[in-house]
XYZ file of N, CA, C and O in Angstrom:
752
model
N 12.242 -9.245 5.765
C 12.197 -8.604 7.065
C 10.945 -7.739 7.145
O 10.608 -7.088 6.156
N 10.278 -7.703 8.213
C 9.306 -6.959 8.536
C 9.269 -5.604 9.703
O 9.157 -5.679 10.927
N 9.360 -4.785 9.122
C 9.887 -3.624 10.396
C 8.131 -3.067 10.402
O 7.370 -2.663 9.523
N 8.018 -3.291 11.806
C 6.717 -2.029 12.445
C 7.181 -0.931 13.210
O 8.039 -0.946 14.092
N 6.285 0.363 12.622
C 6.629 1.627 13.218
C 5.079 2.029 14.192
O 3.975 2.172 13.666
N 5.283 2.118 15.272
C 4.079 2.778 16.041
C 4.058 4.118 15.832
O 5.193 4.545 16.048
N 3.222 5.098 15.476
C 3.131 6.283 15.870
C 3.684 6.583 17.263
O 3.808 5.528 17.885
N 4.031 7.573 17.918
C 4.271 7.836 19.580
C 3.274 7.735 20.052
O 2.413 8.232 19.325
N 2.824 7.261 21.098
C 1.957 7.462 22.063
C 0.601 6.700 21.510
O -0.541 7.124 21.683
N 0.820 5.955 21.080
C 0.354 4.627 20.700
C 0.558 3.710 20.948
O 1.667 3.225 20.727
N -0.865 2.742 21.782
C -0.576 1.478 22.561
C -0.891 0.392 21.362
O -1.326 0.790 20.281
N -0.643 -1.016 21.622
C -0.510 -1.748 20.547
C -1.870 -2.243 20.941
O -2.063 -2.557 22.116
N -3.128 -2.367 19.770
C -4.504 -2.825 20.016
C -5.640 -1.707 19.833
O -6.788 -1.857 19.414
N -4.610 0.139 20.523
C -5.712 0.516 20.634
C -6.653 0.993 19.289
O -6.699 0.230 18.324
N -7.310 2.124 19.269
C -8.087 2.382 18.136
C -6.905 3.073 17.362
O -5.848 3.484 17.840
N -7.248 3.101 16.301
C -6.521 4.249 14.920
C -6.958 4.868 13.660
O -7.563 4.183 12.836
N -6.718 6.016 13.460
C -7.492 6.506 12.352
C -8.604 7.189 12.461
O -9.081 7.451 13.565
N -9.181 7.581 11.281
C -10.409 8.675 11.116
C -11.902 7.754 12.290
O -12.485 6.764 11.849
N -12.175 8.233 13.425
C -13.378 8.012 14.152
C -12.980 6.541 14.889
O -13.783 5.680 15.246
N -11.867 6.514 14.981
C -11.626 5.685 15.459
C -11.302 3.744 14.827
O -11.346 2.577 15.217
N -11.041 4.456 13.832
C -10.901 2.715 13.157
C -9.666 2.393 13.201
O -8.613 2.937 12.868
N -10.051 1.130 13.806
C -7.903 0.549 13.534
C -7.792 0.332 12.351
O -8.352 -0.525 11.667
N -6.780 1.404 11.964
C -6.610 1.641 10.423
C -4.838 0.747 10.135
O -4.095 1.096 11.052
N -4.227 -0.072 9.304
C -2.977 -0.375 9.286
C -2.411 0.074 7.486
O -2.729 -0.275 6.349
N -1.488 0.963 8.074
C -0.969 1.176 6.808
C 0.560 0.488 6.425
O 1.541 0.427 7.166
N 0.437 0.028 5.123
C 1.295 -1.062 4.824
C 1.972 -0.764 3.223
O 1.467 -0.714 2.101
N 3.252 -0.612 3.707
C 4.242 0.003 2.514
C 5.040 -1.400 2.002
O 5.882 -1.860 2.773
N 4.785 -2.099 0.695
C 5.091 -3.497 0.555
C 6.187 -2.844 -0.437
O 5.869 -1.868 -1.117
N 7.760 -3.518 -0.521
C 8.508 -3.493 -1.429
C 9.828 -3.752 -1.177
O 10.140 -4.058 -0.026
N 10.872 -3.673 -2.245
C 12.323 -4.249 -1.769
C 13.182 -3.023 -2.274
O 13.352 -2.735 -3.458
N 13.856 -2.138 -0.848
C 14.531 -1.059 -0.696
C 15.831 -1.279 -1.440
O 16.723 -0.440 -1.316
N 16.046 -2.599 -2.383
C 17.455 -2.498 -2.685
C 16.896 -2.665 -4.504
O 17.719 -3.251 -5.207
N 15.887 -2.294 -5.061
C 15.438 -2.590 -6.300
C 14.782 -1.230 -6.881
O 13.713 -1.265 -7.490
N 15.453 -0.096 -6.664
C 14.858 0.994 -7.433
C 13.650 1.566 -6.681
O 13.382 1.885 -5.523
N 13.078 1.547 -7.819
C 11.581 1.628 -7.769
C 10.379 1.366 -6.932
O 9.392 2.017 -6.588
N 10.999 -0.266 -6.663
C 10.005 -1.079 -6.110
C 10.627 -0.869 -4.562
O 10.298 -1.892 -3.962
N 11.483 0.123 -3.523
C 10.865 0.233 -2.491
C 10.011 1.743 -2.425
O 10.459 2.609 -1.674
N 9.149 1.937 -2.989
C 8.626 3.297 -2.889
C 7.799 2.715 -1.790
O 7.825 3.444 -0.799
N 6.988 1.515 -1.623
C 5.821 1.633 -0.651
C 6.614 1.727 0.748
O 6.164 2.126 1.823
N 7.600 1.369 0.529
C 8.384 1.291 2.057
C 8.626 2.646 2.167
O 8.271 3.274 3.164
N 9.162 3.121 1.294
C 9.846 4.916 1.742
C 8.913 5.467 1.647
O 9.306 6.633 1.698
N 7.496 5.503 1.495
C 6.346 5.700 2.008
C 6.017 5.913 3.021
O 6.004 7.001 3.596
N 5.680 4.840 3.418
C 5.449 3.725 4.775
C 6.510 4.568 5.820
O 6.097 5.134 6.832
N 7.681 4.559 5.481
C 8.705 5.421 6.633
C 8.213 6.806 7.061
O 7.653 7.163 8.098
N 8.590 7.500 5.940
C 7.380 9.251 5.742
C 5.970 8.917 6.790
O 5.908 9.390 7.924
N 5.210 8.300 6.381
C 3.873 8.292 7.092
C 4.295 7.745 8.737
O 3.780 8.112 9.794
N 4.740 7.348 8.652
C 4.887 7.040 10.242
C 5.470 7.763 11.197
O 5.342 7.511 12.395
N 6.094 8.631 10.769
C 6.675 9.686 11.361
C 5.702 11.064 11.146
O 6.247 12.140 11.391
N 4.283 11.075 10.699
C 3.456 11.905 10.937
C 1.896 11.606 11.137
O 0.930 12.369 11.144
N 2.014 10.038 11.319
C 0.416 9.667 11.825
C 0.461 9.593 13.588
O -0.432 9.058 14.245
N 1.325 10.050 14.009
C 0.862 10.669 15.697
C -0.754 9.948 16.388
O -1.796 10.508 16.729
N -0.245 8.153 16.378
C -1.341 7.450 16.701
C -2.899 6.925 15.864
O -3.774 6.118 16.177
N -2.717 7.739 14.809
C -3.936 7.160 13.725
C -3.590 5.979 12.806
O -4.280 5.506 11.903
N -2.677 5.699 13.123
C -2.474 3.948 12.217
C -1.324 3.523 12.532
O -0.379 4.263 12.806
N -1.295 2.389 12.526
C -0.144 1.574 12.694
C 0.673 1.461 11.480
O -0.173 1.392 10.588
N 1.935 1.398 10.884
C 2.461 1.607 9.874
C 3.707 0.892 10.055
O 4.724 1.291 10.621
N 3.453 -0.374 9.419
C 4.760 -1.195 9.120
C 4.849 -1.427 7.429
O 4.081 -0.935 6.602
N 6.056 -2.354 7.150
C 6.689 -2.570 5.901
C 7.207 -3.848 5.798
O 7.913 -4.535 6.537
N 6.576 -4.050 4.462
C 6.910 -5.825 4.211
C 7.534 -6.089 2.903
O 7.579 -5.140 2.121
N 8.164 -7.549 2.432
C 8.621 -7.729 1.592
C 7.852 -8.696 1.094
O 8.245 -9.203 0.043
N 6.697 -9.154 1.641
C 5.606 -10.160 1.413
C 4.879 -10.238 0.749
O 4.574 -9.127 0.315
N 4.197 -11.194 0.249
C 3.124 -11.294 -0.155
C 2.499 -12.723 -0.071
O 3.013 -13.694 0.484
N 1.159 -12.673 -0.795
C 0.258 -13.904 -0.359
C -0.043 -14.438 0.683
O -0.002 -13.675 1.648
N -0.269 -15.227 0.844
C -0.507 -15.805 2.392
C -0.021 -15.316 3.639
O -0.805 -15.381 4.585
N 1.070 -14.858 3.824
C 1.771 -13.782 4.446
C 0.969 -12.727 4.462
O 0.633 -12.503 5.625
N 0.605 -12.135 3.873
C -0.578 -10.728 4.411
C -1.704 -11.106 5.069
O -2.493 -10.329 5.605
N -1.814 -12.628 5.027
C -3.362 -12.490 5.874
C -2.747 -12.551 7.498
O -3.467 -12.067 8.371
N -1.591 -13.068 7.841
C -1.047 -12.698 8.961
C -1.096 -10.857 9.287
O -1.578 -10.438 10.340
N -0.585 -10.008 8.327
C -0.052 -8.797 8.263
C -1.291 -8.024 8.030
O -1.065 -6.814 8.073
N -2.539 -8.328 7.794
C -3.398 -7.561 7.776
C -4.621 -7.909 8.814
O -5.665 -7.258 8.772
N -4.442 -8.880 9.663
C -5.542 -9.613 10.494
C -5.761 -8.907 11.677
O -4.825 -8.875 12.475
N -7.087 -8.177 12.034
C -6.908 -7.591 13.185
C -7.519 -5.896 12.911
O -7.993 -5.044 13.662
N -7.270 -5.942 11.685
C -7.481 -4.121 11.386
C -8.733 -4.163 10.878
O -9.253 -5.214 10.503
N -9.227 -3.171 10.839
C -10.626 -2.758 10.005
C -10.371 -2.035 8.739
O -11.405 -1.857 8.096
N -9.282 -1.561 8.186
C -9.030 -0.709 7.468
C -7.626 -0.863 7.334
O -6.923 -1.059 8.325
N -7.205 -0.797 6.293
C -6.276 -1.326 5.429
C -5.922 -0.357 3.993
O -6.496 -0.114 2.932
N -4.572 0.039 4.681
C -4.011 0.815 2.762
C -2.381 0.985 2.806
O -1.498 1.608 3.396
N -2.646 -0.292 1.464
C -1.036 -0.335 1.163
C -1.087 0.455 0.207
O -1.910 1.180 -0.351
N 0.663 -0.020 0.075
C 1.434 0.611 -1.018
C 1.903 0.517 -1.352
O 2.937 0.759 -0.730
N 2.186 -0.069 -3.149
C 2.791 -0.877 -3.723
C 3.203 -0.150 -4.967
O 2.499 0.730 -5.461
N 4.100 -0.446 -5.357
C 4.832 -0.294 -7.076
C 3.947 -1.410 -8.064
O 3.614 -2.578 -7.863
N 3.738 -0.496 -9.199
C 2.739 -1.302 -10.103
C 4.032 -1.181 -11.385
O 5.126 -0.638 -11.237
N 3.555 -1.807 -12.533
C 4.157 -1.277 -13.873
C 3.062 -1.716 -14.919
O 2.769 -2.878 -15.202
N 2.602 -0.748 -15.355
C 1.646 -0.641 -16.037
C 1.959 -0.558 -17.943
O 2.700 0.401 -18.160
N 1.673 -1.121 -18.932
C 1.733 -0.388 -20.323
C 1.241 1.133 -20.600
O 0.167 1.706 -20.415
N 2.578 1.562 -21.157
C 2.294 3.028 -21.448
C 1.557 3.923 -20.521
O 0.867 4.880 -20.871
N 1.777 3.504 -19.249
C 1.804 4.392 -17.810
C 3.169 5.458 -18.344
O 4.035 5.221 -19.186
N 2.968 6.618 -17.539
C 4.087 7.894 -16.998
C 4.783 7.096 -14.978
O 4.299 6.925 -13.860
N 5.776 6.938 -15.508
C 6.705 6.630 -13.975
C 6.189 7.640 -13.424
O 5.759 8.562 -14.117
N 6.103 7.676 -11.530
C 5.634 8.558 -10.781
C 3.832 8.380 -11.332
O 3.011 8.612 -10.445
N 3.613 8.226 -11.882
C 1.470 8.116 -11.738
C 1.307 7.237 -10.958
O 1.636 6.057 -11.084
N 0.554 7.965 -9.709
C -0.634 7.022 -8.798
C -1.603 6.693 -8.745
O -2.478 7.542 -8.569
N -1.975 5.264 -8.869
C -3.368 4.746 -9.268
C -3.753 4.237 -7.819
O -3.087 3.527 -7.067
N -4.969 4.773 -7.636
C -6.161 4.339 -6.391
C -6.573 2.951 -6.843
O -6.718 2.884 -8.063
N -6.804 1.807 -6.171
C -6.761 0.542 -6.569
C -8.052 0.290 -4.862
O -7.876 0.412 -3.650
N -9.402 -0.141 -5.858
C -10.153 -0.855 -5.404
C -10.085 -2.476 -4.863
O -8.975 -2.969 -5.066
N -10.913 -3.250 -4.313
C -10.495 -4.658 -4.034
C -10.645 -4.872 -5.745
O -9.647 -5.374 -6.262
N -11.550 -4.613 -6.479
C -11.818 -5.319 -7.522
C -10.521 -5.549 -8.517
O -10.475 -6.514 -9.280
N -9.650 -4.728 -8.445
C -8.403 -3.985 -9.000
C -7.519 -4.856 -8.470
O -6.449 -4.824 -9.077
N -7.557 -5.753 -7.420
C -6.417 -5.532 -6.471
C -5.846 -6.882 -7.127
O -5.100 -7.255 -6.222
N -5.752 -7.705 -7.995
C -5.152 -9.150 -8.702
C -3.790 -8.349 -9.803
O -3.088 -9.009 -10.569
N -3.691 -6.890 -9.623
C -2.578 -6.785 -10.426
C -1.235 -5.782 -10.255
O -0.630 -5.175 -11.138
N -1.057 -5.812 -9.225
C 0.305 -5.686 -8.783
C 1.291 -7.014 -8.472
O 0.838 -8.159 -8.475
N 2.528 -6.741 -8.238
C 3.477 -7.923 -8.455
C 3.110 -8.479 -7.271
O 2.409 -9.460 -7.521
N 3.256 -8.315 -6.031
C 3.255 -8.579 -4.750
C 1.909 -8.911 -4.010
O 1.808 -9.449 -2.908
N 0.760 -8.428 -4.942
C -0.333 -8.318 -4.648
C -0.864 -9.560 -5.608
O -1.716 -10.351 -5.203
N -0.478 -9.614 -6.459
C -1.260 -10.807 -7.628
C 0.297 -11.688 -7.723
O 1.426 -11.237 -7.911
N -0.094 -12.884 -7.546
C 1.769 -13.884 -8.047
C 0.851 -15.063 -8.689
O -0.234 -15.540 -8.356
N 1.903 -15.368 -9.923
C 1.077 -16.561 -9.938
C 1.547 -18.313 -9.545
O 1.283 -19.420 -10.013
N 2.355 -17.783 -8.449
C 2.757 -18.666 -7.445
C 2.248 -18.328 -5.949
O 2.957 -18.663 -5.000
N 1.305 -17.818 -5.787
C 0.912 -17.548 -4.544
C -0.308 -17.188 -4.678
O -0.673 -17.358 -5.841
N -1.334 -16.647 -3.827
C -2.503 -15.983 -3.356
C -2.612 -14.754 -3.784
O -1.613 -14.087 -3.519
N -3.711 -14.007 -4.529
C -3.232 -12.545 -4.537
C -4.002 -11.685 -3.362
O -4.529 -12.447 -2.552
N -4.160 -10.571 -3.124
C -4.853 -9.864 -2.096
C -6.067 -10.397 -1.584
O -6.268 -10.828 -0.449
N -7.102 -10.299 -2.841
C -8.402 -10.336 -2.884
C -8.609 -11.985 -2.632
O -9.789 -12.268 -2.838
N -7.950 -12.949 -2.315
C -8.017 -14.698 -2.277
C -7.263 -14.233 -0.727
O -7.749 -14.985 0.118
N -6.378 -13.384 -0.144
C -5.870 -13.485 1.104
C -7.215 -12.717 2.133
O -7.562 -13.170 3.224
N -7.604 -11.920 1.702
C -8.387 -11.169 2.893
C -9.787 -12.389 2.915
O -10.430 -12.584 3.947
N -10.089 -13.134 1.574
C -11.158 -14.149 1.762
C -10.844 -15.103 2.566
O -11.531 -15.692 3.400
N -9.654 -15.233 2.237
C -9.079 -17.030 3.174
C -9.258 -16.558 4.406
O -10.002 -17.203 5.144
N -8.697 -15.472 4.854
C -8.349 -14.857 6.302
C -9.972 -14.783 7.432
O -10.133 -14.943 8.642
N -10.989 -14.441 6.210
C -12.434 -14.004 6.880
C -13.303 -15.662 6.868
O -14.192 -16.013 7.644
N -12.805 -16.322 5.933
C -13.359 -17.769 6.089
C -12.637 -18.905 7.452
O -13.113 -19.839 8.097
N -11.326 -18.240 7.426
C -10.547 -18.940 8.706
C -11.277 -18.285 10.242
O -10.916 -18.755 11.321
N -11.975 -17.535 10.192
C -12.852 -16.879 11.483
C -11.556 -15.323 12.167
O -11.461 -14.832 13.292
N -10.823 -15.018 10.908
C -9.947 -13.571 11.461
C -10.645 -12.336 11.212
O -11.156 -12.180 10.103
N -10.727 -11.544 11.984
C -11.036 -10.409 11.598
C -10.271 -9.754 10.640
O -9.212 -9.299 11.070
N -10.451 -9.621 9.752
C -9.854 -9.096 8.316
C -10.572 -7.653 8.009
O -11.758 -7.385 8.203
N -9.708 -6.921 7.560
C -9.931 -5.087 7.078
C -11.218 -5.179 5.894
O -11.137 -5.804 4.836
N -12.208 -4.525 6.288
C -13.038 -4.524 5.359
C -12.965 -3.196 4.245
O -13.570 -3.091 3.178
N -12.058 -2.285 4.849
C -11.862 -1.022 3.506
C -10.619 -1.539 3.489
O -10.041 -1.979 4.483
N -10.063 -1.490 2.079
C -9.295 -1.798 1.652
C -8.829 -0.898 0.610
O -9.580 -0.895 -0.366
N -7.840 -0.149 0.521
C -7.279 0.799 -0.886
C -5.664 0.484 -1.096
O -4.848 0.341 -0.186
N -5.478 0.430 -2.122
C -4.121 0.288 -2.554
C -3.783 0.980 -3.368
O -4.403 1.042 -4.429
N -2.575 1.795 -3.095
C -2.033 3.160 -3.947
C -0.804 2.141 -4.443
O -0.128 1.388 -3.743
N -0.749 2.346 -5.745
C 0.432 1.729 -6.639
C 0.975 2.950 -7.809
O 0.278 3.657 -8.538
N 2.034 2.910 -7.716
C 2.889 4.175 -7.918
C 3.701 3.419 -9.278
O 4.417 2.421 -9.205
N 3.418 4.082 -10.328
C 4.645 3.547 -11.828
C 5.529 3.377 -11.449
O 5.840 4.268 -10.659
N 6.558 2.315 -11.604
C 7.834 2.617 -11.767
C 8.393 2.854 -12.920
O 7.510 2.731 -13.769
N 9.162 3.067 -13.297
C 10.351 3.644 -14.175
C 11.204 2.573 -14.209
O 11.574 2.212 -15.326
N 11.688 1.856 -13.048
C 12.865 0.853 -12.960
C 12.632 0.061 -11.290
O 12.741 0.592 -10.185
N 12.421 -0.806 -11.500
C 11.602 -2.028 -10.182
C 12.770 -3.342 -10.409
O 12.587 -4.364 -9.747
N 13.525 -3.297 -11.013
C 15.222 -4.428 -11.161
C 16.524 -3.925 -10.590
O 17.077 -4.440 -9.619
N 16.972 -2.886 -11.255
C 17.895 -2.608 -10.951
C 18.768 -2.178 -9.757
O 18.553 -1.047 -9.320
N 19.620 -2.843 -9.233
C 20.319 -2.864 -7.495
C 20.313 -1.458 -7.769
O 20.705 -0.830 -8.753
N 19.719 -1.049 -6.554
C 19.816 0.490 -6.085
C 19.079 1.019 -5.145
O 17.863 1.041 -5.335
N 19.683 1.627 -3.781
C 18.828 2.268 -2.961
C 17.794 3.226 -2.968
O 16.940 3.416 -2.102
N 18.000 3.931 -4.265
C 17.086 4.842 -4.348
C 16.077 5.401 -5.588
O 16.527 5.206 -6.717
N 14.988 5.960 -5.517
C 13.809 5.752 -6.224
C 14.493 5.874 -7.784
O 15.576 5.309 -7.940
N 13.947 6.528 -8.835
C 14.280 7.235 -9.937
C 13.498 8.444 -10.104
O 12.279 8.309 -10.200
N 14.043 9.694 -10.158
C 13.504 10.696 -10.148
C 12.092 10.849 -10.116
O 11.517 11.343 -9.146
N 11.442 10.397 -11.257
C 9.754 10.711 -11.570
C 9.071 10.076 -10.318
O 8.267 10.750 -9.675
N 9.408 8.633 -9.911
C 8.793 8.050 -8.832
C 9.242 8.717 -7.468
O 8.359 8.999 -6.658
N 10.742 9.019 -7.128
C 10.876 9.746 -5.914
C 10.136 11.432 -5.815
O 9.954 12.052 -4.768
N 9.891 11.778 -6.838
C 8.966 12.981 -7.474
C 7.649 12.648 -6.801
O 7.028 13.650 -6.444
N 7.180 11.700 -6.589
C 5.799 11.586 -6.617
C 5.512 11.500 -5.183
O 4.376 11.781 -4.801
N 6.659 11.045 -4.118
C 6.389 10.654 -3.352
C 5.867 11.397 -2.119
O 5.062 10.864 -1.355
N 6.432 12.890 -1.899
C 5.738 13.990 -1.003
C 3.900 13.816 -1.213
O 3.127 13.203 -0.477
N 3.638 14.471 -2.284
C 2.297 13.993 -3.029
C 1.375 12.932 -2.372
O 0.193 13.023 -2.042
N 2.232 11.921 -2.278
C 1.343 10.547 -2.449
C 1.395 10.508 -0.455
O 0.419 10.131 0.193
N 2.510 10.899 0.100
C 2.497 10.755 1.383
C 1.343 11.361 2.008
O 0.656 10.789 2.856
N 1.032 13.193 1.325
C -0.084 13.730 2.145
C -0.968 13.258 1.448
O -1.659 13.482 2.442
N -1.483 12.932 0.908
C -2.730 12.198 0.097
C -3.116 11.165 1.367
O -4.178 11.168 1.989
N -1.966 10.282 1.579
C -3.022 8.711 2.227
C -3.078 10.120 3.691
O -4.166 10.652 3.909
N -2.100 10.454 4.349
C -1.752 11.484 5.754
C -3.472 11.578 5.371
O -4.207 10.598 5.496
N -3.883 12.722 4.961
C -5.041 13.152 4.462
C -6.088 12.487 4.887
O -6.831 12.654 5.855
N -6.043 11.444 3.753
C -7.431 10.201 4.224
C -7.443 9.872 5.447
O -8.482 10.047 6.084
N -6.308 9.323 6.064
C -6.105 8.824 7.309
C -6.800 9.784 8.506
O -7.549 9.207 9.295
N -6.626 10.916 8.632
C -6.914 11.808 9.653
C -8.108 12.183 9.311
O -8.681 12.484 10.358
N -8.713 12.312 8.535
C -10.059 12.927 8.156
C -9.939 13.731 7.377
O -10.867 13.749 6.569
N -8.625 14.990 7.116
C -8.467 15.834 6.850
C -8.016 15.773 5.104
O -6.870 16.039 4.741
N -8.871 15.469 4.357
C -8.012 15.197 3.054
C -7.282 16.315 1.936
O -7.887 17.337 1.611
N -6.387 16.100 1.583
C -5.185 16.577 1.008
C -5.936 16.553 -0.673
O -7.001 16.180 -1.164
N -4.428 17.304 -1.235
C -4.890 17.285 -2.534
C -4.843 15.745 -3.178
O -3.835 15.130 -2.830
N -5.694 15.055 -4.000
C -5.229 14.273 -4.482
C -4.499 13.782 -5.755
O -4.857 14.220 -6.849
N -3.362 12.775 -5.642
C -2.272 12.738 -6.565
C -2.997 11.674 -7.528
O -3.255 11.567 -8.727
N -3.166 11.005 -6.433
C -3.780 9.405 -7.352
C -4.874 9.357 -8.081
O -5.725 10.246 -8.111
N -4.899 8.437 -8.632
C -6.397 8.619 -9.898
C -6.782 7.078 -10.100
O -5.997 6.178 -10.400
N -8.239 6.961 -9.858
C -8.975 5.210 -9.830
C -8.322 4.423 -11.368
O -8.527 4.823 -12.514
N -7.665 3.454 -11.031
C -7.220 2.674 -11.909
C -8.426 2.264 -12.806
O -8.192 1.687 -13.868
N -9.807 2.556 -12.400
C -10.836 2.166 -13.219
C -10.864 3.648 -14.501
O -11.451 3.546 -15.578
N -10.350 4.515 -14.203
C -10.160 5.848 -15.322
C -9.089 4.978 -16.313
O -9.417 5.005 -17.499
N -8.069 4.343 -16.057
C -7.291 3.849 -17.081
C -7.848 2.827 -17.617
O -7.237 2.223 -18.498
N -9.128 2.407 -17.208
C -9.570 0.589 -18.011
C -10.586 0.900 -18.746
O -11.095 0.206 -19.627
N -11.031 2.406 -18.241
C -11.768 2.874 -19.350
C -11.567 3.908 -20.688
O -12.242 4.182 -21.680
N -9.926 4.425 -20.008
C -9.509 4.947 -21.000
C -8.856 4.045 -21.957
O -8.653 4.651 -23.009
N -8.376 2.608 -22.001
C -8.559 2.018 -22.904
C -8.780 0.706 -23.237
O -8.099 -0.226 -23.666
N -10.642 1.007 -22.720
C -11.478 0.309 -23.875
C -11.731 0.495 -24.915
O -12.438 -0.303 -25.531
């Protein structure tokens, strides 16, 4: 299922975001698996305080399916559950395009991952988001039937909400997240 939230007083098309960019923010995950709906209970939080600077829906998708879900915007930032080795549950990693082949939903190896969807999408003649960031949040537990986060990750989530709020408006917040390129160099 795909639920979109408009900000109020937001027409569908018009501009969004910092100077005007149609910005779409996109909370990817499954609300009945722990962990893994943080980008959605995200995604809910932010939409109820971007007051017309982005459009903010929630998906259970991936691959080919996002080039539908991202076509049209200039700017683009999901939010996804990662699980990383010897990560801390609740750590948010800032995720470049270069980055972007390793989240579950984002990289399959039955499907397309991000960085093969926004190409297909710009070679098919769509206007496809040229900034692209993806905040991926540890989980702790991304299996187990359950509505709700696990402490360290529902911990993180105020944090991580004013962080993107932040970027989005111009106005930036403290930041929670840290470039997944600090962890590939912390161990080389």
């Amino acid at each position: 299922e795909r639920r979109s939230a408009r900000s109020p007083g937001r027409e569908e098309g018009a501009p969004a975001g910092e100077a005007g960019v149609k910005t779409l923010i996109l909370g990817l995950g499954n609300t009945i698996l722990r962990d893994d709906g943080i980008g959605v209970y995200a995604v809910r939080a932010l939409a109820e305080r971007m007051d017309g600077e982005a459009d903010c829906r929630e998906s259970e998708c991936a691959g080919l399916d996002l080039v539908e879900l991202l076509r049209g915007y200039e700017r683009a930032i999901i939010i996804d559950s990662i699980q990383l080795e010897g990560e801390d549950p609740g750590t948010v990693f800032r995720l470049l395009p270069d980055d972007l082949r390793i989240t579950a939903r984002l990289a399959s190896l039955h499907d397309i991952d991000l960085a093969t969807a926004l190409a297909l999408g710009r070679r098919l003649g769509l206007a496809m988001p040229e900034d692209v960031t993806v905040y991926a949040v540890q989980v702790a537990d991304a299996l187990t039937l359950g509505e709700e986060c696990t402490a360290a990750v529902a911990e993180a989530l105020p944090g991580l909400v004013e962080e993107i709020a932040g970027d989005v408006s111009g106005r930036p917040a403290a930041r929670i997240s840290r470039p997944l390129s600090e962890r590939k160099l912390r161990n080389a």
